[in-house]
Coordinates of C-alpha atoms in Angstrom, one line a residue:
M1 CA 7.4 139.3 -148.0
Y2 CA 7.3 136.1 -146.1
E3 CA 8.6 132.9 -147.6
I4 CA 6.6 129.7 -147.1
A5 CA 8.6 126.6 -146.5
P6 CA 7.7 123.8 -148.9
V7 CA 5.9 120.9 -147.3
S8 CA 6.2 117.4 -148.9
L9 CA 3.1 115.6 -150.0
S10 CA 4.2 112.5 -148.0
R11 CA 4.2 114.6 -144.8
I12 CA 0.7 115.9 -145.4
T13 CA -0.6 112.4 -146.2
A14 CA 1.1 111.1 -143.0
R15 CA -0.5 113.8 -140.9
I16 CA -3.9 113.2 -142.4
T17 CA -3.6 109.5 -141.6
Q18 CA -2.5 110.3 -138.1
I19 CA -5.5 112.5 -137.6
R20 CA -7.9 109.8 -138.9
F21 CA -6.3 107.2 -136.5
E22 CA -6.7 109.6 -133.6
A23 CA -10.3 110.1 -134.5
V24 CA -10.8 106.3 -134.4
A25 CA -9.4 106.2 -130.9
T26 CA -11.4 109.1 -129.6
T27 CA -14.7 108.2 -131.2
M28 CA -14.7 104.4 -130.7
R29 CA -14.1 104.8 -127.0
L30 CA -17.4 106.5 -126.8
L31 CA -19.3 103.7 -128.5
P32 CA -19.3 101.2 -125.6
E33 CA -21.5 103.7 -123.6
N34 CA -24.2 103.0 -126.1
E35 CA -26.1 100.0 -124.7
D36 CA -28.4 99.4 -127.6
P37 CA -26.8 97.0 -130.2
W38 CA -28.8 98.5 -133.0
S39 CA -27.8 102.0 -132.2
F40 CA -24.2 100.9 -131.8
K41 CA -24.2 99.4 -135.3
T42 CA -25.8 102.6 -136.7
E43 CA -23.3 104.9 -135.0
A44 CA -20.3 102.8 -135.9
M45 CA -21.4 102.8 -139.6
K46 CA -21.9 106.6 -139.6
F47 CA -18.5 107.1 -138.1
L48 CA -16.8 104.9 -140.7
A49 CA -18.7 106.6 -143.5
N50 CA -17.4 110.0 -142.3
M51 CA -13.8 108.7 -142.4
V52 CA -13.8 106.4 -145.5
N53 CA -15.9 107.3 -148.6
C54 CA -18.4 104.6 -149.1
S55 CA -21.6 104.1 -151.2
G56 CA -23.1 101.9 -148.5
I57 CA -22.3 99.9 -145.4
V58 CA -23.9 96.8 -143.9
F59 CA -23.2 95.8 -140.2
Y60 CA -24.3 92.3 -139.3
S61 CA -24.0 89.8 -136.5
V62 CA -23.0 86.2 -137.1
D63 CA -24.8 83.4 -135.4
T64 CA -23.3 80.1 -134.1
R65 CA -23.8 78.5 -137.5
L66 CA -21.9 81.3 -139.2
N67 CA -24.9 82.9 -140.8
A68 CA -25.1 86.7 -141.2
V69 CA -28.1 87.9 -139.1
D70 CA -29.5 91.1 -137.7
H71 CA -28.3 93.4 -140.5
A72 CA -28.1 97.1 -140.1
F73 CA -27.7 99.4 -143.1
H74 CA -26.2 102.7 -144.0
R75 CA -27.1 104.3 -147.3
I76 CA -28.8 101.0 -148.3
R77 CA -32.5 100.3 -148.2
P78 CA -33.3 97.2 -146.2
V79 CA -35.6 96.0 -148.9
E80 CA -32.5 95.6 -151.1
N81 CA -31.4 92.9 -148.8
R82 CA -34.4 90.6 -149.3
S83 CA -33.0 88.8 -152.3
Y84 CA -29.7 88.4 -150.5
T85 CA -31.4 86.7 -147.5
A86 CA -33.6 84.6 -149.8
H87 CA -31.0 83.4 -152.3
Y88 CA -27.7 85.3 -152.9
H89 CA -26.2 84.7 -149.4
R90 CA -25.4 81.2 -150.7
L91 CA -23.2 82.7 -153.4
D92 CA -21.6 85.4 -151.4
P93 CA -17.8 85.1 -151.7
F94 CA -17.5 87.1 -148.5
H95 CA -19.8 84.8 -146.5
P96 CA -18.4 84.3 -143.0
R97 CA -18.3 80.5 -143.6
R98 CA -15.7 81.0 -146.3
F99 CA -13.4 82.7 -143.7
A100 CA -14.0 80.3 -140.8
G101 CA -10.3 79.3 -140.6
P102 CA -7.4 81.4 -139.6
R103 CA -8.2 85.0 -138.6
R104 CA -8.5 87.3 -141.6
P105 CA -10.0 90.6 -140.1
L106 CA -9.8 92.5 -143.4
V107 CA -10.6 91.1 -146.9
T108 CA -11.0 92.9 -150.2
V109 CA -12.1 91.8 -153.7
R110 CA -8.5 91.3 -154.6
D111 CA -8.1 88.7 -151.8
L112 CA -10.8 86.4 -153.1
P113 CA -9.7 83.2 -154.8
E114 CA -12.1 83.6 -157.7
Q115 CA -12.5 86.5 -160.1
Y116 CA -15.2 88.6 -158.4
E117 CA -16.8 90.3 -161.4
R118 CA -17.3 87.1 -163.3
G119 CA -19.3 85.4 -160.5
E120 CA -23.1 85.2 -160.4
Y121 CA -23.1 87.0 -157.1
Y122 CA -21.6 90.1 -158.6
R123 CA -23.4 90.0 -161.9
R124 CA -26.9 89.3 -160.7
F125 CA -26.9 90.9 -157.2
M126 CA -24.2 93.5 -156.6
A127 CA -23.9 95.0 -160.1
P128 CA -27.7 95.8 -160.4
L129 CA -27.5 97.6 -157.1
G130 CA -24.6 99.7 -158.5
F131 CA -21.8 98.3 -156.3
R132 CA -18.5 97.3 -157.7
H133 CA -15.9 97.3 -154.9
E134 CA -16.2 95.7 -151.5
T135 CA -14.1 95.5 -148.3
E136 CA -15.1 93.2 -145.5
L137 CA -14.2 93.6 -141.8
Y138 CA -14.7 90.4 -139.8
L139 CA -15.2 90.7 -136.0
Y140 CA -14.0 87.8 -133.9
S141 CA -14.5 86.3 -130.5
G142 CA -11.5 84.1 -130.0
A143 CA -11.3 82.1 -133.3
R144 CA -14.9 82.5 -134.2
I145 CA -16.5 85.2 -136.4
V146 CA -19.3 86.9 -134.5
G147 CA -19.9 90.0 -136.7
G148 CA -18.9 91.8 -139.8
L149 CA -19.1 94.9 -141.8
S150 CA -19.4 95.2 -145.6
L151 CA -18.1 98.5 -147.0
L152 CA -19.3 99.0 -150.6
R153 CA -18.3 101.4 -153.4
T154 CA -19.6 102.1 -156.9
A155 CA -17.3 101.9 -159.9
E156 CA -17.2 105.7 -159.9
L157 CA -15.7 105.9 -156.5
G158 CA -13.0 103.4 -157.4
E159 CA -11.2 100.8 -155.3
F160 CA -10.4 101.3 -151.6
T161 CA -7.0 102.9 -151.4
P162 CA -4.1 101.7 -149.2
S163 CA -4.8 104.7 -146.9
D164 CA -8.4 103.6 -146.6
L165 CA -7.4 100.0 -145.8
G166 CA -4.8 101.1 -143.3
F167 CA -7.5 103.2 -141.5
L168 CA -10.0 100.3 -141.5
D169 CA -7.3 98.0 -140.2
K170 CA -6.7 100.4 -137.3
A171 CA -10.4 100.8 -136.7
H172 CA -11.0 97.1 -136.6
A173 CA -9.5 96.6 -133.2
F174 CA -11.8 99.1 -131.6
L175 CA -14.9 97.8 -133.4
E176 CA -14.1 94.2 -132.5
H177 CA -13.5 95.0 -128.8
T178 CA -16.7 97.1 -128.4
F179 CA -18.9 94.7 -130.4
Q180 CA -17.6 91.8 -128.4
A181 CA -18.1 93.6 -125.1
G182 CA -21.7 94.1 -125.9
R183 CA -22.2 90.5 -126.8
C184 CA -20.5 89.3 -123.7
A185 CA -22.7 91.5 -121.5
V186 CA -25.6 89.5 -122.8
E187 CA -24.1 86.0 -123.0
T188 CA -22.1 85.9 -119.8
G189 CA -23.3 88.8 -117.6
P190 CA -24.3 88.3 -114.0
P191 CA -28.1 88.4 -114.7
V192 CA -27.9 85.6 -117.4
T193 CA -25.7 83.5 -115.2
A194 CA -28.0 83.9 -112.2
W195 CA -31.1 83.0 -114.2
G196 CA -29.8 79.6 -115.1
L197 CA -30.6 79.9 -118.8
T198 CA -29.9 77.0 -121.3
P199 CA -27.5 77.8 -124.1
R200 CA -30.4 78.1 -126.5
E201 CA -32.2 80.5 -124.2
R202 CA -29.0 82.6 -124.0
D203 CA -29.0 82.8 -127.8
V204 CA -32.6 84.0 -127.7
V205 CA -31.8 86.6 -125.1
R206 CA -28.9 87.9 -127.1
L207 CA -31.1 88.3 -130.2
V208 CA -33.9 89.9 -128.2
C209 CA -31.5 92.5 -126.9
E210 CA -30.4 93.2 -130.4
G211 CA -34.0 94.0 -131.3
A212 CA -34.8 90.9 -133.4
A213 CA -38.4 89.9 -133.9
N214 CA -39.5 86.3 -133.3
A215 CA -39.4 85.4 -137.0
E216 CA -35.8 86.8 -137.2
I217 CA -34.8 84.8 -134.1
G218 CA -36.2 81.7 -135.6
A219 CA -34.4 82.2 -138.9
A220 CA -31.1 82.9 -137.2
L221 CA -31.3 79.9 -134.9
F222 CA -33.1 77.6 -137.4
I223 CA -36.1 77.0 -135.1
S224 CA -39.8 77.6 -135.6
V225 CA -41.5 80.8 -134.4
T226 CA -43.5 78.7 -132.0
T227 CA -40.3 77.4 -130.5
V228 CA -39.0 80.9 -130.2
K229 CA -42.1 82.0 -128.3
T230 CA -41.6 79.1 -125.9
H231 CA -38.0 80.0 -125.3
V232 CA -38.9 83.7 -124.8
Q233 CA -41.6 82.7 -122.3
H234 CA -39.2 80.5 -120.3
V235 CA -36.7 83.4 -120.3
F236 CA -39.4 85.7 -118.9
E237 CA -40.3 83.3 -116.2
K238 CA -36.6 82.7 -115.1
A239 CA -35.9 86.5 -115.2
G240 CA -39.1 87.5 -113.5
V241 CA -40.2 89.8 -116.2
R242 CA -43.3 90.1 -118.5
S243 CA -42.0 91.8 -121.6
R244 CA -39.0 92.3 -123.8
T245 CA -38.7 95.9 -122.6
Q246 CA -38.5 94.7 -119.0
L247 CA -36.0 92.0 -119.9
I248 CA -33.7 94.5 -121.6
A249 CA -34.1 97.0 -118.7
R250 CA -33.2 94.3 -116.2
M251 CA -30.2 93.2 -118.3
R252 CA -29.0 96.8 -118.1
D253 CA -29.8 97.5 -114.5
D254 CA -28.5 94.2 -113.1
G255 CA -25.5 93.8 -115.4

């Protein structure tokens, strides 16, 4: 009869953690090859959901006024975000504007200055959707937040564990790097520089390449849809294209 040497629980846990971190490094290196920002967000959320048990995830960009825009969703219906966009974003304790100071890449409910479950945001928005626990990952470009992910859990799933948070902290560096690389390709790439775009036109190009419609661009930049159309037309003329599809293709081919 063979004897099986005992293995400590701590060694098993450490090995599981190591495997998860190795998976981050392997998988996240593949994500920059995906040139479509929407697909990048979708694949990144699927990957995180496979590694950390979540009830839902939201991956958003952050505009120059620190508003969350261009939301992508995992296990959440986009329609559920309408009341957030219309009203509750003003009450969101995780709103990017509240963390515009020193870098804080990872924030949980426990890190908030106020008691989360007593606030109107939780009672009237999150609780009716069934979400109890939240962890936020903020993605930076220098000192400015340019994107973020909201990872959500029901009360039944419980709080995010130290192991979960350690994994997310490790994944953050890869997410931030690859997300920022995609933004820089639009904002400072050779085609954009050569076209002589204004700063506002660069903002419009970035949002067009992220798949935003004119109304969404207007909301993100606080300009009218008519003004958006004018900027888009100027971009087309400077880039020598006639459609958004041609613009994105030229960004890819010339970049």
